[in-house]
């Protein structure tokens, strides 16, 4: 359920993109039809195989899309028919992406984008409004929330930790300075182990990427004597 706002937002944006592409292709089809129809009408009035200024003028007069009247042209193309070659006239719109886009009806895609933005703004507002209740029940530091014995991100996603990693991070959250000495950590986590330096090093190495991936925090070490949980 927590991912539903993002999934719905992505669905709306994808729908907007698909709608925009469909409208763009439709505009391309209308342009192709207009130039080909104008050429056919021009050839009826001026049935010859030579393109002159009068032919182009007549061709452009039959165009129904005003934006094409200054760019559309007629070109000669050689067509191979068996062992023979034939020259025929083809209509060219010569319009760029911007012209086609402006000629396309993007109202549907624009509406979907607007709805998507409103949805995301509303979702963010709702999450910000509801989070204080969660934060008030526990502790929050650098994007990590500790409440009811569980660590979560500020958005409410649970942070997956091993029991030892959970206890280690719990010690940092319980400390007012968010700093711990090496001896304090070893005595708490491995009270029966004479030298837990290597075990502590491995624990820190494995939990660092988890903390950095789910918050704005990082673990800093002071020559291996003290460890601090600091904001990046």
Short mmCIF file of C-alpha atoms in Angstrom, two decimals:
data_model
loop_
_atom_site.label_atom_id
_atom_site.label_comp_id
_atom_site.label_asym_id
_atom_site.label_seq_id
_atom_site.Cartn_x
_atom_site.Cartn_y
_atom_site.Cartn_z
CA UNK A 1 0.00 0.00 0.00
CA UNK A 2 2.89 2.35 0.67
CA UNK A 3 4.03 2.04 -2.93
CA UNK A 4 0.56 2.58 -4.35
CA UNK A 5 0.92 6.39 -4.81
CA UNK A 6 4.15 5.92 -6.79
CA UNK A 7 2.73 3.07 -8.88
CA UNK A 8 -0.40 5.09 -9.69
CA UNK A 9 1.70 8.15 -10.54
CA UNK A 10 3.87 6.13 -12.92
CA UNK A 11 0.75 4.63 -14.49
CA UNK A 12 -0.69 8.10 -15.13
CA UNK A 13 2.61 9.36 -16.59
CA UNK A 14 2.93 6.33 -18.87
CA UNK A 15 -0.66 6.86 -20.02
CA UNK A 16 0.18 10.49 -20.75
CA UNK A 17 3.23 9.48 -22.81
CA UNK A 18 1.25 6.88 -24.78
CA UNK A 19 -1.56 9.37 -25.41
CA UNK A 20 0.94 12.00 -26.56
CA UNK A 21 2.68 9.59 -28.95
CA UNK A 22 -0.68 8.48 -30.37
CA UNK A 23 -1.72 12.09 -30.98
CA UNK A 24 1.64 12.84 -32.60
CA UNK A 25 1.30 9.85 -34.97
CA UNK A 26 -2.24 10.94 -35.80
CA UNK A 27 -0.97 14.43 -36.69
CA UNK A 28 1.69 12.89 -38.94
CA UNK A 29 -1.04 10.93 -40.72
CA UNK A 30 -3.11 14.05 -41.28
CA UNK A 31 -0.10 15.90 -42.67
CA UNK A 32 0.73 13.04 -45.05
CA UNK A 33 -2.86 12.90 -46.26
CA UNK A 34 -3.03 16.67 -46.77
CA UNK A 35 0.16 16.93 -48.87
CA UNK A 36 -0.70 13.85 -50.97
CA UNK A 37 -4.25 15.05 -51.56
CA UNK A 38 -2.98 18.53 -52.53
CA UNK A 39 -0.53 16.96 -55.01
CA UNK A 40 -3.26 14.85 -56.63
CA UNK A 41 -5.50 17.92 -57.04
CA UNK A 42 -2.60 19.92 -58.47
CA UNK A 43 -1.83 17.20 -61.03
CA UNK A 44 -5.45 17.21 -62.14
CA UNK A 45 -5.23 20.90 -62.91
CA UNK A 46 -1.69 20.76 -64.34
CA UNK A 47 -1.17 17.25 -65.78
CA UNK A 48 2.50 17.30 -66.77
CA UNK A 49 5.72 15.66 -65.61
CA UNK A 50 7.60 18.91 -65.06
CA UNK A 51 7.63 20.70 -61.72
CA UNK A 52 7.38 24.44 -62.25
CA UNK A 53 6.72 27.39 -60.01
CA UNK A 54 3.07 27.29 -61.11
CA UNK A 55 2.84 23.62 -60.17
CA UNK A 56 4.16 24.29 -56.66
CA UNK A 57 1.89 27.32 -56.30
CA UNK A 58 -1.13 25.29 -57.33
CA UNK A 59 -0.04 22.47 -55.01
CA UNK A 60 0.27 24.77 -52.01
CA UNK A 61 -3.08 26.40 -52.72
CA UNK A 62 -4.75 23.03 -52.22
CA UNK A 63 -3.16 22.47 -48.80
CA UNK A 64 -5.68 22.73 -45.95
CA UNK A 65 -3.12 22.97 -43.13
CA UNK A 66 -1.81 26.57 -43.07
CA UNK A 67 1.48 25.61 -41.36
CA UNK A 68 2.48 23.56 -44.44
CA UNK A 69 2.00 26.24 -47.07
CA UNK A 70 5.52 27.66 -46.62
CA UNK A 71 7.38 24.36 -46.18
CA UNK A 72 5.65 21.76 -48.36
CA UNK A 73 7.30 20.98 -51.69
CA UNK A 74 7.27 18.54 -54.61
CA UNK A 75 10.17 16.21 -55.38
CA UNK A 76 10.90 13.86 -58.26
CA UNK A 77 11.56 10.21 -57.42
CA UNK A 78 12.87 7.44 -59.66
CA UNK A 79 10.91 4.20 -59.35
CA UNK A 80 12.22 0.91 -60.72
CA UNK A 81 9.63 -1.22 -62.54
CA UNK A 82 11.33 -4.36 -63.71
CA UNK A 83 14.11 -3.30 -66.06
CA UNK A 84 12.61 0.14 -66.58
CA UNK A 85 12.85 3.30 -64.56
CA UNK A 86 9.97 5.66 -64.03
CA UNK A 87 9.99 9.19 -62.65
CA UNK A 88 7.12 10.26 -60.43
CA UNK A 89 6.25 13.23 -58.27
CA UNK A 90 6.02 12.92 -54.51
CA UNK A 91 4.73 15.39 -51.95
CA UNK A 92 6.98 16.42 -49.07
CA UNK A 93 5.77 18.24 -45.95
CA UNK A 94 9.27 19.28 -44.78
CA UNK A 95 8.04 20.10 -41.26
CA UNK A 96 10.06 19.52 -38.10
CA UNK A 97 9.13 17.85 -34.81
CA UNK A 98 7.91 21.09 -33.23
CA UNK A 99 5.47 21.77 -36.07
CA UNK A 100 4.02 18.26 -35.93
CA UNK A 101 3.77 18.44 -32.13
CA UNK A 102 1.91 21.76 -32.26
CA UNK A 103 -0.46 20.34 -34.86
CA UNK A 104 -1.21 17.30 -32.69
CA UNK A 105 -3.95 17.33 -30.06
CA UNK A 106 -2.09 16.98 -26.77
CA UNK A 107 -5.01 17.95 -24.51
CA UNK A 108 -5.52 14.40 -23.25
CA UNK A 109 -1.85 13.84 -22.43
CA UNK A 110 -1.61 17.30 -20.85
CA UNK A 111 -4.62 16.56 -18.67
CA UNK A 112 -3.09 13.27 -17.56
CA UNK A 113 0.20 14.97 -16.66
CA UNK A 114 -1.71 17.58 -14.65
CA UNK A 115 -3.67 14.86 -12.83
CA UNK A 116 -0.45 12.97 -12.13
CA UNK A 117 1.22 16.03 -10.65
CA UNK A 118 -1.82 16.76 -8.48
CA UNK A 119 -1.86 13.13 -7.35
CA UNK A 120 1.81 13.21 -6.34
CA UNK A 121 1.46 16.54 -4.54
CA UNK A 122 -1.57 15.21 -2.68
CA UNK A 123 0.25 11.97 -1.78
CA UNK A 124 3.28 13.85 -0.46
CA UNK A 125 1.03 16.15 1.56
CA UNK A 126 -0.82 13.17 3.03
CA UNK A 127 2.42 11.41 3.95
CA UNK A 128 3.85 14.51 5.59
CA UNK A 129 0.64 15.00 7.50
CA UNK A 130 0.50 11.42 8.78
CA UNK A 131 4.20 10.96 9.58
CA UNK A 132 4.28 13.17 12.73
CA UNK A 133 2.09 10.61 14.52
CA UNK A 134 4.65 7.93 13.77
CA UNK A 135 7.63 10.07 14.64
CA UNK A 136 6.03 11.12 17.91
CA UNK A 137 6.00 7.51 19.10
CA UNK A 138 9.73 6.97 18.70
CA UNK A 139 12.97 8.56 17.59
CA UNK A 140 13.95 9.98 14.24
CA UNK A 141 17.46 10.84 13.15
CA UNK A 142 18.88 11.48 9.71
CA UNK A 143 16.04 9.77 7.90
CA UNK A 144 15.85 6.72 10.18
CA UNK A 145 12.85 6.24 12.46
CA UNK A 146 13.01 3.95 15.49
CA UNK A 147 9.57 3.17 16.91
CA UNK A 148 8.03 0.15 18.60
CA UNK A 149 11.31 -1.72 18.39
CA UNK A 150 11.54 -1.42 14.60
CA UNK A 151 13.69 0.66 12.28
CA UNK A 152 12.03 2.26 9.27
CA UNK A 153 12.83 4.95 6.74
CA UNK A 154 11.15 8.35 6.96
CA UNK A 155 8.60 7.12 4.41
CA UNK A 156 7.71 4.13 6.58
CA UNK A 157 9.60 1.41 4.68
CA UNK A 158 11.09 -1.20 7.07
CA UNK A 159 14.88 -1.44 7.13
CA UNK A 160 16.02 -5.06 6.93
CA UNK A 161 18.64 -5.78 9.60
CA UNK A 162 20.06 -8.86 11.23
CA UNK A 163 19.53 -9.15 15.02
CA UNK A 164 23.13 -8.05 15.64
CA UNK A 165 22.82 -5.09 13.24
CA UNK A 166 19.55 -4.14 14.89
CA UNK A 167 21.17 -4.10 18.35
CA UNK A 168 24.15 -2.14 17.03
CA UNK A 169 21.94 0.56 15.46
CA UNK A 170 19.74 0.59 18.55
CA UNK A 171 22.77 1.56 20.63
CA UNK A 172 23.45 4.53 18.37
CA UNK A 173 19.83 5.71 18.60
CA UNK A 174 19.88 5.40 22.38
CA UNK A 175 23.01 7.55 22.66
CA UNK A 176 22.37 11.29 22.96
CA UNK A 177 25.49 12.07 20.92
CA UNK A 178 25.00 9.12 18.55
CA UNK A 179 28.58 8.16 19.32
CA UNK A 180 29.91 4.97 20.91
CA UNK A 181 33.31 3.78 21.96
CA UNK A 182 34.73 0.54 20.63
CA UNK A 183 34.88 -0.93 24.10
CA UNK A 184 31.30 0.02 24.85
CA UNK A 185 30.07 -1.71 21.70
CA UNK A 186 32.10 -4.88 22.30
CA UNK A 187 31.04 -5.15 25.95
CA UNK A 188 27.39 -4.82 24.96
CA UNK A 189 27.29 -7.08 21.90
CA UNK A 190 29.99 -9.65 22.72
CA UNK A 191 30.43 -9.62 26.49
CA UNK A 192 32.08 -13.06 26.61
CA UNK A 193 34.54 -12.48 23.77
CA UNK A 194 38.00 -11.30 24.86
CA UNK A 195 38.81 -9.48 21.61
CA UNK A 196 35.89 -8.67 19.28
CA UNK A 197 37.75 -6.16 17.11
CA UNK A 198 37.52 -8.21 13.92
CA UNK A 199 33.86 -9.05 14.57
CA UNK A 200 33.07 -5.38 15.12
CA UNK A 201 34.91 -4.39 11.95
CA UNK A 202 32.88 -6.92 9.95
CA UNK A 203 29.64 -5.70 11.52
CA UNK A 204 30.42 -2.07 10.67
CA UNK A 205 31.47 -2.97 7.12
CA UNK A 206 28.20 -4.80 6.45
CA UNK A 207 25.82 -2.33 8.06
CA UNK A 208 27.34 0.79 6.46
CA UNK A 209 25.77 0.34 2.98
CA UNK A 210 22.40 -0.49 4.55
CA UNK A 211 22.36 2.71 6.59
CA UNK A 212 23.59 4.86 3.70
CA UNK A 213 21.03 3.38 1.31
CA UNK A 214 18.08 4.06 3.63
CA UNK A 215 18.98 7.39 5.23
CA UNK A 216 21.17 10.47 5.17
CA UNK A 217 23.51 8.95 7.76
CA UNK A 218 26.95 7.41 7.69
CA UNK A 219 29.15 5.67 10.24
CA UNK A 220 32.48 7.36 10.93
CA UNK A 221 35.35 5.79 12.83
CA UNK A 222 37.98 7.63 14.89
CA UNK A 223 41.01 5.40 14.40
CA UNK A 224 38.93 2.39 15.38
CA UNK A 225 38.41 3.67 18.92
CA UNK A 226 35.12 5.48 18.61
CA UNK A 227 32.24 5.18 16.15
CA UNK A 228 29.78 7.94 15.33
CA UNK A 229 26.51 7.96 13.40
CA UNK A 230 26.55 11.28 11.56
CA UNK A 231 24.47 13.06 8.98
CA UNK A 232 26.15 13.18 5.56
#
